[in-house]
């Protein structure tokens, strides 16, 4: 986590390389910001900026115009704060007992999701003799963090319940926004509308990336996109035609190109048998780099593919810790050579396509990408 600068001279030693297109990140933020206006567009940068490095993510997004960031952990907030001295940073996981002073020291605003957290924040405000800013999280149907609707109503009915707290945001989170037709979306939107009336004059926030695609009624005052900024598909129907620009490319070095006679198995477990006399390129990345083992291939179940010389090369056999075998038999163009690069994630195949082969989602793939890559950042100039 957090390997944000690699010695450029070390690229030649690297097995695999991540290229992070910061201009694409900025363009993705602007696309959503334009679409949701007049609502403000914030950014979720948890999970080390969805794997790209939180410092780079926050710096670039701030240059693009983003003023409000959401992290999961206080530690992420502290790292984000170093990159943006004046932005608003909300800590979605809220107030862990006893850490209020740490949040204040770094100007981090907790998202309070329980009566216990609210009581602790009020108590700290009382001790310090000044109001302390916070967001209030309402659970409108996800059953994860946040006050239940009835608790929120009770809270709003008690005149002093939020005394000492400067409530700057009322928020909720959608459970099924990636499926636009899911009935829970409308139920959560209606519940959030009711709750907001209980807290008049306070900004509201409901939409993640997918929520911003569900229409203006979901956008309220502030939206919190994450995955779409990093090029991932927000809606399930975007898996094929995603409007966002690809941000992360993963290339791995070809270590060998070898012959595998028909009928011989490739890799651990001899899980996939060469159906014909084959040419196989062995590339230097694997599950230790967060390329999911489940994306591998077997006789029973075909896996993901990479691109070699711009041509599709399916994985043959299991993904190892450090190595993947790509079937390059008969691909067009020049014969692949030791030292060439193969693309495993990028514009093609997309992070979502590879994730689907691994029976997971683009979010998990991005946030799994490990620390062994040579990381190369394509700059954004505002
Ligand atoms: C992660 C998260 C987001 C961003 O979600 P995406 O689906 O990545 O856009 C927004 N709000 C909350 C509360 C989150 O946990």
PDB file of N, CA and C in Angstrom, residues 231-331:
ATOM      1  N   UNK A 231     -12.169   4.875 -13.536  1.00  0.00           N
ATOM      2  CA  UNK A 231     -12.391   4.200 -14.809  1.00  0.00           C
ATOM      3  C   UNK A 231     -13.269   2.974 -14.732  1.00  0.00           C
ATOM      4  N   UNK A 232     -13.715   2.607 -13.525  1.00  0.00           N
ATOM      5  CA  UNK A 232     -14.533   1.404 -13.382  1.00  0.00           C
ATOM      6  C   UNK A 232     -15.970   1.640 -13.813  1.00  0.00           C
ATOM      7  N   UNK A 233     -16.661   0.565 -14.087  1.00  0.00           N
ATOM      8  CA  UNK A 233     -18.062   0.646 -14.485  1.00  0.00           C
ATOM      9  C   UNK A 233     -18.921   0.869 -13.246  1.00  0.00           C
ATOM     10  N   UNK A 234     -19.737   1.936 -13.274  1.00  0.00           N
ATOM     11  CA  UNK A 234     -20.587   2.228 -12.121  1.00  0.00           C
ATOM     12  C   UNK A 234     -21.852   1.374 -12.163  1.00  0.00           C
ATOM     13  N   UNK A 235     -22.453   1.298 -13.337  1.00  0.00           N
ATOM     14  CA  UNK A 235     -23.695   0.529 -13.478  1.00  0.00           C
ATOM     15  C   UNK A 235     -23.373  -0.825 -14.090  1.00  0.00           C
ATOM     16  N   UNK A 236     -24.122  -1.836 -13.709  1.00  0.00           N
ATOM     17  CA  UNK A 236     -23.897  -3.159 -14.297  1.00  0.00           C
ATOM     18  C   UNK A 236     -23.996  -3.092 -15.818  1.00  0.00           C
ATOM     19  N   UNK A 237     -24.898  -2.224 -16.307  1.00  0.00           N
ATOM     20  CA  UNK A 237     -25.063  -2.143 -17.766  1.00  0.00           C
ATOM     21  C   UNK A 237     -23.890  -1.407 -18.430  1.00  0.00           C
ATOM     22  N   UNK A 238     -23.015  -0.812 -17.610  1.00  0.00           N
ATOM     23  CA  UNK A 238     -21.827  -0.171 -18.180  1.00  0.00           C
ATOM     24  C   UNK A 238     -20.684  -1.154 -18.408  1.00  0.00           C
ATOM     25  N   UNK A 239     -20.858  -2.389 -17.961  1.00  0.00           N
ATOM     26  CA  UNK A 239     -19.734  -3.322 -18.072  1.00  0.00           C
ATOM     27  C   UNK A 239     -19.270  -3.413 -19.516  1.00  0.00           C
ATOM     28  N   UNK A 240     -20.203  -3.298 -20.447  1.00  0.00           N
ATOM     29  CA  UNK A 240     -19.838  -3.344 -21.859  1.00  0.00           C
ATOM     30  C   UNK A 240     -19.452  -1.953 -22.371  1.00  0.00           C
ATOM     31  N   UNK A 241     -20.270  -0.953 -22.109  1.00  0.00           N
ATOM     32  CA  UNK A 241     -20.045   0.384 -22.680  1.00  0.00           C
ATOM     33  C   UNK A 241     -19.922   1.404 -21.567  1.00  0.00           C
ATOM     34  N   UNK A 242     -18.755   1.451 -20.973  1.00  0.00           N
ATOM     35  CA  UNK A 242     -18.518   2.341 -19.844  1.00  0.00           C
ATOM     36  C   UNK A 242     -18.106   3.721 -20.371  1.00  0.00           C
ATOM     37  N   UNK A 243     -18.807   4.801 -19.953  1.00  0.00           N
ATOM     38  CA  UNK A 243     -18.460   6.124 -20.488  1.00  0.00           C
ATOM     39  C   UNK A 243     -17.171   6.731 -19.907  1.00  0.00           C
ATOM     40  N   UNK A 244     -16.593   6.094 -18.877  1.00  0.00           N
ATOM     41  CA  UNK A 244     -15.437   6.716 -18.237  1.00  0.00           C
ATOM     42  C   UNK A 244     -14.141   6.305 -18.949  1.00  0.00           C
ATOM     43  N   UNK A 245     -13.123   7.157 -18.791  1.00  0.00           N
ATOM     44  CA  UNK A 245     -11.805   6.825 -19.367  1.00  0.00           C
ATOM     45  C   UNK A 245     -11.050   5.859 -18.463  1.00  0.00           C
ATOM     46  N   UNK A 246     -10.326   4.953 -19.081  1.00  0.00           N
ATOM     47  CA  UNK A 246      -9.499   4.006 -18.325  1.00  0.00           C
ATOM     48  C   UNK A 246      -8.369   4.774 -17.621  1.00  0.00           C
ATOM     49  N   UNK A 247      -8.123   4.473 -16.361  1.00  0.00           N
ATOM     50  CA  UNK A 247      -7.108   5.181 -15.573  1.00  0.00           C
ATOM     51  C   UNK A 247      -5.879   4.308 -15.296  1.00  0.00           C
ATOM     52  N   UNK A 248      -6.102   3.015 -15.108  1.00  0.00           N
ATOM     53  CA  UNK A 248      -5.004   2.126 -14.695  1.00  0.00           C
ATOM     54  C   UNK A 248      -4.677   1.138 -15.806  1.00  0.00           C
ATOM     55  N   UNK A 249      -3.403   1.061 -16.163  1.00  0.00           N
ATOM     56  CA  UNK A 249      -2.956   0.014 -17.072  1.00  0.00           C
ATOM     57  C   UNK A 249      -1.902  -0.849 -16.395  1.00  0.00           C
ATOM     58  N   UNK A 250      -2.039  -2.142 -16.545  1.00  0.00           N
ATOM     59  CA  UNK A 250      -1.096  -3.104 -15.957  1.00  0.00           C
ATOM     60  C   UNK A 250      -0.390  -3.831 -17.090  1.00  0.00           C
ATOM     61  N   UNK A 251       0.916  -3.664 -17.164  1.00  0.00           N
ATOM     62  CA  UNK A 251       1.724  -4.377 -18.152  1.00  0.00           C
ATOM     63  C   UNK A 251       2.711  -5.269 -17.425  1.00  0.00           C
ATOM     64  N   UNK A 252       2.934  -6.456 -17.964  1.00  0.00           N
ATOM     65  CA  UNK A 252       3.903  -7.371 -17.367  1.00  0.00           C
ATOM     66  C   UNK A 252       4.920  -7.787 -18.424  1.00  0.00           C
ATOM     67  N   UNK A 253       6.111  -8.021 -17.956  1.00  0.00           N
ATOM     68  CA  UNK A 253       7.227  -8.355 -18.832  1.00  0.00           C
ATOM     69  C   UNK A 253       7.138  -9.813 -19.264  1.00  0.00           C
ATOM     70  N   UNK A 254       7.378 -10.056 -20.544  1.00  0.00           N
ATOM     71  CA  UNK A 254       7.475 -11.438 -21.020  1.00  0.00           C
ATOM     72  C   UNK A 254       8.875 -11.970 -20.668  1.00  0.00           C
ATOM     73  N   UNK A 255       8.902 -13.066 -19.895  1.00  0.00           N
ATOM     74  CA  UNK A 255      10.168 -13.651 -19.443  1.00  0.00           C
ATOM     75  C   UNK A 255      10.672 -14.730 -20.402  1.00  0.00           C
ATOM     76  N   UNK A 256       9.736 -15.455 -21.009  1.00  0.00           N
ATOM     77  CA  UNK A 256      10.074 -16.532 -21.940  1.00  0.00           C
ATOM     78  C   UNK A 256       8.937 -16.671 -22.925  1.00  0.00           C
ATOM     79  N   UNK A 257       9.252 -17.084 -24.141  1.00  0.00           N
ATOM     80  CA  UNK A 257       8.218 -17.568 -25.063  1.00  0.00           C
ATOM     81  C   UNK A 257       8.635 -18.997 -25.392  1.00  0.00           C
ATOM     82  N   UNK A 258       7.747 -19.956 -25.169  1.00  0.00           N
ATOM     83  CA  UNK A 258       8.150 -21.364 -25.265  1.00  0.00           C
ATOM     84  C   UNK A 258       7.116 -22.189 -26.014  1.00  0.00           C
ATOM     85  N   UNK A 259       7.536 -23.345 -26.447  1.00  0.00           N
ATOM     86  CA  UNK A 259       6.638 -24.283 -27.122  1.00  0.00           C
ATOM     87  C   UNK A 259       6.033 -25.224 -26.098  1.00  0.00           C
ATOM     88  N   UNK A 260       4.747 -25.474 -26.236  1.00  0.00           N
ATOM     89  CA  UNK A 260       4.074 -26.497 -25.420  1.00  0.00           C
ATOM     90  C   UNK A 260       3.404 -27.464 -26.392  1.00  0.00           C
ATOM     91  N   UNK A 261       3.848 -28.724 -26.429  1.00  0.00           N
ATOM     92  CA  UNK A 261       3.239 -29.672 -27.366  1.00  0.00           C
ATOM     93  C   UNK A 261       1.793 -29.958 -27.009  1.00  0.00           C
ATOM     94  N   UNK A 262       0.988 -30.239 -28.022  1.00  0.00           N
ATOM     95  CA  UNK A 262      -0.426 -30.594 -27.790  1.00  0.00           C
ATOM     96  C   UNK A 262      -0.503 -31.726 -26.771  1.00  0.00           C
ATOM     97  N   UNK A 263      -1.464 -31.607 -25.865  1.00  0.00           N
ATOM     98  CA  UNK A 263      -1.696 -32.673 -24.885  1.00  0.00           C
ATOM     99  C   UNK A 263      -0.956 -32.486 -23.580  1.00  0.00           C
ATOM    100  N   UNK A 264      -0.015 -31.519 -23.511  1.00  0.00           N
ATOM    101  CA  UNK A 264       0.673 -31.276 -22.231  1.00  0.00           C
ATOM    102  C   UNK A 264      -0.044 -30.182 -21.446  1.00  0.00           C
ATOM    103  N   UNK A 265       0.015 -30.305 -20.107  1.00  0.00           N
ATOM    104  CA  UNK A 265      -0.630 -29.322 -19.237  1.00  0.00           C
ATOM    105  C   UNK A 265       0.298 -28.157 -18.956  1.00  0.00           C
ATOM    106  N   UNK A 266      -0.283 -27.012 -18.612  1.00  0.00           N
ATOM    107  CA  UNK A 266       0.495 -25.801 -18.322  1.00  0.00           C
ATOM    108  C   UNK A 266       0.260 -25.379 -16.876  1.00  0.00           C
ATOM    109  N   UNK A 267       1.348 -25.182 -16.139  1.00  0.00           N
ATOM    110  CA  UNK A 267       1.285 -24.565 -14.808  1.00  0.00           C
ATOM    111  C   UNK A 267       0.822 -25.513 -13.718  1.00  0.00           C
ATOM    112  N   UNK A 268       0.566 -24.939 -12.532  1.00  0.00           N
ATOM    113  CA  UNK A 268       0.179 -25.712 -11.347  1.00  0.00           C
ATOM    114  C   UNK A 268      -1.075 -26.541 -11.599  1.00  0.00           C
ATOM    115  N   UNK A 269      -1.043 -27.721 -11.087  1.00  0.00           N
ATOM    116  CA  UNK A 269      -2.202 -28.593 -11.187  1.00  0.00           C
ATOM    117  C   UNK A 269      -2.428 -29.110 -12.592  1.00  0.00           C
ATOM    118  N   UNK A 270      -1.534 -28.702 -13.519  1.00  0.00           N
ATOM    119  CA  UNK A 270      -1.702 -29.075 -14.925  1.00  0.00           C
ATOM    120  C   UNK A 270      -3.158 -28.822 -15.334  1.00  0.00           C
ATOM    121  N   UNK A 271      -3.668 -27.651 -14.890  1.00  0.00           N
ATOM    122  CA  UNK A 271      -5.112 -27.404 -14.954  1.00  0.00           C
ATOM    123  C   UNK A 271      -5.651 -27.218 -16.358  1.00  0.00           C
ATOM    124  N   UNK A 272      -4.778 -26.780 -17.281  1.00  0.00           N
ATOM    125  CA  UNK A 272      -5.256 -26.615 -18.655  1.00  0.00           C
ATOM    126  C   UNK A 272      -4.271 -27.298 -19.610  1.00  0.00           C
ATOM    127  N   UNK A 273      -4.833 -28.042 -20.516  1.00  0.00           N
ATOM    128  CA  UNK A 273      -4.041 -28.828 -21.455  1.00  0.00           C
ATOM    129  C   UNK A 273      -3.988 -28.096 -22.786  1.00  0.00           C
ATOM    130  N   UNK A 274      -2.802 -28.030 -23.369  1.00  0.00           N
ATOM    131  CA  UNK A 274      -2.687 -27.411 -24.697  1.00  0.00           C
ATOM    132  C   UNK A 274      -3.450 -28.268 -25.697  1.00  0.00           C
ATOM    133  N   UNK A 275      -4.413 -27.640 -26.373  1.00  0.00           N
ATOM    134  CA  UNK A 275      -5.270 -28.382 -27.308  1.00  0.00           C
ATOM    135  C   UNK A 275      -4.544 -28.636 -28.627  1.00  0.00           C
ATOM    136  N   UNK A 276      -3.481 -27.894 -28.864  1.00  0.00           N
ATOM    137  CA  UNK A 276      -2.707 -28.000 -30.119  1.00  0.00           C
ATOM    138  C   UNK A 276      -1.272 -27.668 -29.754  1.00  0.00           C
ATOM    139  N   UNK A 277      -0.378 -27.875 -30.661  1.00  0.00           N
ATOM    140  CA  UNK A 277       0.994 -27.418 -30.421  1.00  0.00           C
ATOM    141  C   UNK A 277       0.929 -25.906 -30.233  1.00  0.00           C
ATOM    142  N   UNK A 278       1.437 -25.413 -29.105  1.00  0.00           N
ATOM    143  CA  UNK A 278       1.176 -24.015 -28.722  1.00  0.00           C
ATOM    144  C   UNK A 278       2.466 -23.251 -28.484  1.00  0.00           C
ATOM    145  N   UNK A 279       2.341 -21.918 -28.655  1.00  0.00           N
ATOM    146  CA  UNK A 279       3.387 -20.992 -28.216  1.00  0.00           C
ATOM    147  C   UNK A 279       2.831 -20.279 -27.001  1.00  0.00           C
ATOM    148  N   UNK A 280       3.611 -20.259 -25.925  1.00  0.00           N
ATOM    149  CA  UNK A 280       3.124 -19.693 -24.665  1.00  0.00           C
ATOM    150  C   UNK A 280       4.131 -18.663 -24.169  1.00  0.00           C
ATOM    151  N   UNK A 281       3.622 -17.467 -23.824  1.00  0.00           N
ATOM    152  CA  UNK A 281       4.465 -16.412 -23.245  1.00  0.00           C
ATOM    153  C   UNK A 281       4.249 -16.401 -21.732  1.00  0.00           C
ATOM    154  N   UNK A 282       5.360 -16.494 -20.988  1.00  0.00           N
ATOM    155  CA  UNK A 282       5.272 -16.463 -19.522  1.00  0.00           C
ATOM    156  C   UNK A 282       5.567 -15.032 -19.082  1.00  0.00           C
ATOM    157  N   UNK A 283       4.608 -14.414 -18.367  1.00  0.00           N
ATOM    158  CA  UNK A 283       4.775 -13.009 -17.982  1.00  0.00           C
ATOM    159  C   UNK A 283       4.904 -12.878 -16.469  1.00  0.00           C
ATOM    160  N   UNK A 284       5.567 -11.767 -16.056  1.00  0.00           N
ATOM    161  CA  UNK A 284       6.021 -11.623 -14.675  1.00  0.00           C
ATOM    162  C   UNK A 284       5.040 -10.851 -13.798  1.00  0.00           C
ATOM    163  N   UNK A 285       3.862 -11.416 -13.616  1.00  0.00           N
ATOM    164  CA  UNK A 285       2.979 -10.891 -12.576  1.00  0.00           C
ATOM    165  C   UNK A 285       2.097 -12.051 -12.137  1.00  0.00           C
ATOM    166  N   UNK A 286       1.458 -11.903 -10.980  1.00  0.00           N
ATOM    167  CA  UNK A 286       0.649 -13.009 -10.473  1.00  0.00           C
ATOM    168  C   UNK A 286      -0.212 -12.569  -9.314  1.00  0.00           C
ATOM    169  N   UNK A 287      -0.686 -13.549  -8.571  1.00  0.00           N
ATOM    170  CA  UNK A 287      -1.625 -13.163  -7.514  1.00  0.00           C
ATOM    171  C   UNK A 287      -0.971 -12.387  -6.380  1.00  0.00           C
ATOM    172  N   UNK A 288       0.368 -12.496  -6.244  1.00  0.00           N
ATOM    173  CA  UNK A 288       1.040 -11.660  -5.236  1.00  0.00           C
ATOM    174  C   UNK A 288       0.966 -10.179  -5.608  1.00  0.00           C
ATOM    175  N   UNK A 289       0.667  -9.909  -6.864  1.00  0.00           N
ATOM    176  CA  UNK A 289       0.492  -8.518  -7.320  1.00  0.00           C
ATOM    177  C   UNK A 289      -0.978  -8.123  -7.367  1.00  0.00           C
ATOM    178  N   UNK A 290      -1.842  -8.973  -6.867  1.00  0.00           N
ATOM    179  CA  UNK A 290      -3.261  -8.661  -6.871  1.00  0.00           C
ATOM    180  C   UNK A 290      -3.966  -9.041  -8.160  1.00  0.00           C
ATOM    181  N   UNK A 291      -3.274  -9.749  -9.045  1.00  0.00           N
ATOM    182  CA  UNK A 291      -3.970 -10.285 -10.220  1.00  0.00           C
ATOM    183  C   UNK A 291      -4.622 -11.586  -9.756  1.00  0.00           C
ATOM    184  N   UNK A 292      -5.932 -11.564  -9.660  1.00  0.00           N
ATOM    185  CA  UNK A 292      -6.625 -12.626  -8.932  1.00  0.00           C
ATOM    186  C   UNK A 292      -6.393 -14.009  -9.532  1.00  0.00           C
ATOM    187  N   UNK A 293      -6.113 -14.971  -8.684  1.00  0.00           N
ATOM    188  CA  UNK A 293      -5.884 -16.348  -9.117  1.00  0.00           C
ATOM    189  C   UNK A 293      -7.101 -16.894  -9.846  1.00  0.00           C
ATOM    190  N   UNK A 294      -8.272 -16.419  -9.403  1.00  0.00           N
ATOM    191  CA  UNK A 294      -9.528 -16.891  -9.970  1.00  0.00           C
ATOM    192  C   UNK A 294      -9.699 -16.493 -11.442  1.00  0.00           C
ATOM    193  N   UNK A 295      -8.900 -15.534 -11.916  1.00  0.00           N
ATOM    194  CA  UNK A 295      -8.984 -15.130 -13.338  1.00  0.00           C
ATOM    195  C   UNK A 295      -8.214 -16.087 -14.245  1.00  0.00           C
ATOM    196  N   UNK A 296      -7.582 -17.093 -13.675  1.00  0.00           N
ATOM    197  CA  UNK A 296      -6.844 -18.079 -14.459  1.00  0.00           C
ATOM    198  C   UNK A 296      -7.775 -18.994 -15.237  1.00  0.00           C
ATOM    199  N   UNK A 297      -7.173 -19.935 -15.940  1.00  0.00           N
ATOM    200  CA  UNK A 297      -7.918 -20.737 -16.912  1.00  0.00           C
ATOM    201  C   UNK A 297      -7.689 -22.223 -16.633  1.00  0.00           C
ATOM    202  N   UNK A 298      -8.647 -23.027 -17.034  1.00  0.00           N
ATOM    203  CA  UNK A 298      -8.504 -24.480 -16.890  1.00  0.00           C
ATOM    204  C   UNK A 298      -9.275 -25.129 -18.031  1.00  0.00           C
ATOM    205  N   UNK A 299      -9.162 -26.451 -18.120  1.00  0.00           N
ATOM    206  CA  UNK A 299      -9.933 -27.138 -19.161  1.00  0.00           C
ATOM    207  C   UNK A 299     -11.431 -26.921 -18.941  1.00  0.00           C
ATOM    208  N   UNK A 300     -11.825 -26.756 -17.686  1.00  0.00           N
ATOM    209  CA  UNK A 300     -13.254 -26.658 -17.377  1.00  0.00           C
ATOM    210  C   UNK A 300     -13.788 -25.234 -17.502  1.00  0.00           C
ATOM    211  N   UNK A 301     -12.928 -24.246 -17.349  1.00  0.00           N
ATOM    212  CA  UNK A 301     -13.415 -22.873 -17.227  1.00  0.00           C
ATOM    213  C   UNK A 301     -12.381 -21.921 -17.797  1.00  0.00           C
ATOM    214  N   UNK A 302     -12.764 -21.173 -18.843  1.00  0.00           N
ATOM    215  CA  UNK A 302     -11.819 -20.261 -19.477  1.00  0.00           C
ATOM    216  C   UNK A 302     -11.629 -19.016 -18.615  1.00  0.00           C
ATOM    217  N   UNK A 303     -10.412 -18.491 -18.631  1.00  0.00           N
ATOM    218  CA  UNK A 303     -10.082 -17.333 -17.799  1.00  0.00           C
ATOM    219  C   UNK A 303     -10.036 -16.043 -18.591  1.00  0.00           C
ATOM    220  N   UNK A 304      -9.281 -15.089 -18.047  1.00  0.00           N
ATOM    221  CA  UNK A 304      -9.136 -13.778 -18.674  1.00  0.00           C
ATOM    222  C   UNK A 304      -8.103 -13.859 -19.807  1.00  0.00           C
ATOM    223  N   UNK A 305      -7.891 -12.719 -20.453  1.00  0.00           N
ATOM    224  CA  UNK A 305      -6.859 -12.666 -21.495  1.00  0.00           C
ATOM    225  C   UNK A 305      -6.008 -11.426 -21.276  1.00  0.00           C
ATOM    226  N   UNK A 306      -4.877 -11.416 -21.949  1.00  0.00           N
ATOM    227  CA  UNK A 306      -4.051 -10.214 -22.008  1.00  0.00           C
ATOM    228  C   UNK A 306      -3.884  -9.813 -23.459  1.00  0.00           C
ATOM    229  N   UNK A 307      -3.143  -8.734 -23.689  1.00  0.00           N
ATOM    230  CA  UNK A 307      -2.809  -8.329 -25.054  1.00  0.00           C
ATOM    231  C   UNK A 307      -1.303  -8.426 -25.228  1.00  0.00           C
ATOM    232  N   UNK A 308      -0.896  -9.085 -26.302  1.00  0.00           N
ATOM    233  CA  UNK A 308       0.523  -9.152 -26.647  1.00  0.00           C
ATOM    234  C   UNK A 308       0.649  -8.571 -28.048  1.00  0.00           C
ATOM    235  N   UNK A 309       1.447  -7.515 -28.172  1.00  0.00           N
ATOM    236  CA  UNK A 309       1.539  -6.831 -29.465  1.00  0.00           C
ATOM    237  C   UNK A 309       0.172  -6.358 -29.930  1.00  0.00           C
ATOM    238  N   UNK A 310      -0.693  -6.008 -28.990  1.00  0.00           N
ATOM    239  CA  UNK A 310      -2.027  -5.519 -29.326  1.00  0.00           C
ATOM    240  C   UNK A 310      -3.023  -6.624 -29.672  1.00  0.00           C
ATOM    241  N   UNK A 311      -2.598  -7.897 -29.611  1.00  0.00           N
ATOM    242  CA  UNK A 311      -3.492  -9.015 -29.970  1.00  0.00           C
ATOM    243  C   UNK A 311      -3.898  -9.784 -28.728  1.00  0.00           C
ATOM    244  N   UNK A 312      -5.092 -10.305 -28.777  1.00  0.00           N
ATOM    245  CA  UNK A 312      -5.628 -11.079 -27.649  1.00  0.00           C
ATOM    246  C   UNK A 312      -4.819 -12.353 -27.412  1.00  0.00           C
ATOM    247  N   UNK A 313      -4.416 -12.556 -26.165  1.00  0.00           N
ATOM    248  CA  UNK A 313      -3.690 -13.776 -25.792  1.00  0.00           C
ATOM    249  C   UNK A 313      -4.332 -14.321 -24.517  1.00  0.00           C
ATOM    250  N   UNK A 314      -5.113 -15.403 -24.646  1.00  0.00           N
ATOM    251  CA  UNK A 314      -5.816 -15.921 -23.464  1.00  0.00           C
ATOM    252  C   UNK A 314      -4.849 -16.510 -22.447  1.00  0.00           C
ATOM    253  N   UNK A 315      -5.180 -16.379 -21.181  1.00  0.00           N
ATOM    254  CA  UNK A 315      -4.416 -17.071 -20.142  1.00  0.00           C
ATOM    255  C   UNK A 315      -4.569 -18.569 -20.372  1.00  0.00           C
ATOM    256  N   UNK A 316      -3.470 -19.299 -20.234  1.00  0.00           N
ATOM    257  CA  UNK A 316      -3.556 -20.763 -20.282  1.00  0.00           C
ATOM    258  C   UNK A 316      -3.043 -21.305 -18.951  1.00  0.00           C
ATOM    259  N   UNK A 317      -3.889 -22.012 -18.219  1.00  0.00           N
ATOM    260  CA  UNK A 317      -3.526 -22.568 -16.915  1.00  0.00           C
ATOM    261  C   UNK A 317      -3.736 -21.578 -15.775  1.00  0.00           C
ATOM    262  N   UNK A 318      -3.353 -22.015 -14.604  1.00  0.00           N
ATOM    263  CA  UNK A 318      -3.592 -21.207 -13.399  1.00  0.00           C
ATOM    264  C   UNK A 318      -2.691 -19.984 -13.329  1.00  0.00           C
ATOM    265  N   UNK A 319      -3.136 -18.988 -12.593  1.00  0.00           N
ATOM    266  CA  UNK A 319      -2.313 -17.837 -12.227  1.00  0.00           C
ATOM    267  C   UNK A 319      -1.445 -18.266 -11.046  1.00  0.00           C
ATOM    268  N   UNK A 320      -0.131 -18.109 -11.168  1.00  0.00           N
ATOM    269  CA  UNK A 320       0.783 -18.407 -10.061  1.00  0.00           C
ATOM    270  C   UNK A 320       0.986 -17.152  -9.215  1.00  0.00           C
ATOM    271  N   UNK A 321       1.795 -17.295  -8.168  1.00  0.00           N
ATOM    272  CA  UNK A 321       2.076 -16.134  -7.326  1.00  0.00           C
ATOM    273  C   UNK A 321       2.733 -15.003  -8.127  1.00  0.00           C
ATOM    274  N   UNK A 322       3.679 -15.375  -8.986  1.00  0.00           N
ATOM    275  CA  UNK A 322       4.496 -14.368  -9.667  1.00  0.00           C
ATOM    276  C   UNK A 322       4.421 -14.446 -11.182  1.00  0.00           C
ATOM    277  N   UNK A 323       3.687 -15.406 -11.708  1.00  0.00           N
ATOM    278  CA  UNK A 323       3.740 -15.684 -13.147  1.00  0.00           C
ATOM    279  C   UNK A 323       2.355 -16.010 -13.705  1.00  0.00           C
ATOM    280  N   UNK A 324       2.184 -15.643 -14.975  1.00  0.00           N
ATOM    281  CA  UNK A 324       0.972 -15.991 -15.724  1.00  0.00           C
ATOM    282  C   UNK A 324       1.428 -16.459 -17.112  1.00  0.00           C
ATOM    283  N   UNK A 325       0.787 -17.507 -17.644  1.00  0.00           N
ATOM    284  CA  UNK A 325       1.088 -17.990 -18.992  1.00  0.00           C
ATOM    285  C   UNK A 325       0.001 -17.504 -19.949  1.00  0.00           C
ATOM    286  N   UNK A 326       0.429 -16.900 -21.054  1.00  0.00           N
ATOM    287  CA  UNK A 326      -0.508 -16.414 -22.078  1.00  0.00           C
ATOM    288  C   UNK A 326      -0.305 -17.234 -23.347  1.00  0.00           C
ATOM    289  N   UNK A 327      -1.400 -17.661 -23.934  1.00  0.00           N
ATOM    290  CA  UNK A 327      -1.336 -18.441 -25.176  1.00  0.00           C
ATOM    291  C   UNK A 327      -1.194 -17.477 -26.355  1.00  0.00           C
ATOM    292  N   UNK A 328      -0.022 -17.475 -26.979  1.00  0.00           N
ATOM    293  CA  UNK A 328       0.226 -16.554 -28.100  1.00  0.00           C
ATOM    294  C   UNK A 328       0.331 -17.311 -29.425  1.00  0.00           C
ATOM    295  N   UNK A 329      -0.200 -18.518 -29.431  1.00  0.00           N
ATOM    296  CA  UNK A 329      -0.116 -19.352 -30.637  1.00  0.00           C
ATOM    297  C   UNK A 329      -0.729 -18.635 -31.838  1.00  0.00           C
ATOM    298  N   UNK A 330       0.075 -18.438 -32.866  1.00  0.00           N
ATOM    299  CA  UNK A 330      -0.447 -17.932 -34.135  1.00  0.00           C
ATOM    300  C   UNK A 330      -0.984 -16.517 -34.095  1.00  0.00           C
ATOM    301  N   UNK A 331      -0.666 -15.720 -33.067  1.00  0.00           N
ATOM    302  CA  UNK A 331      -1.211 -14.354 -33.089  1.00  0.00           C
ATOM    303  C   UNK A 331      -0.518 -13.568 -34.199  1.00  0.00           C
TER     304      UNK A 331
END
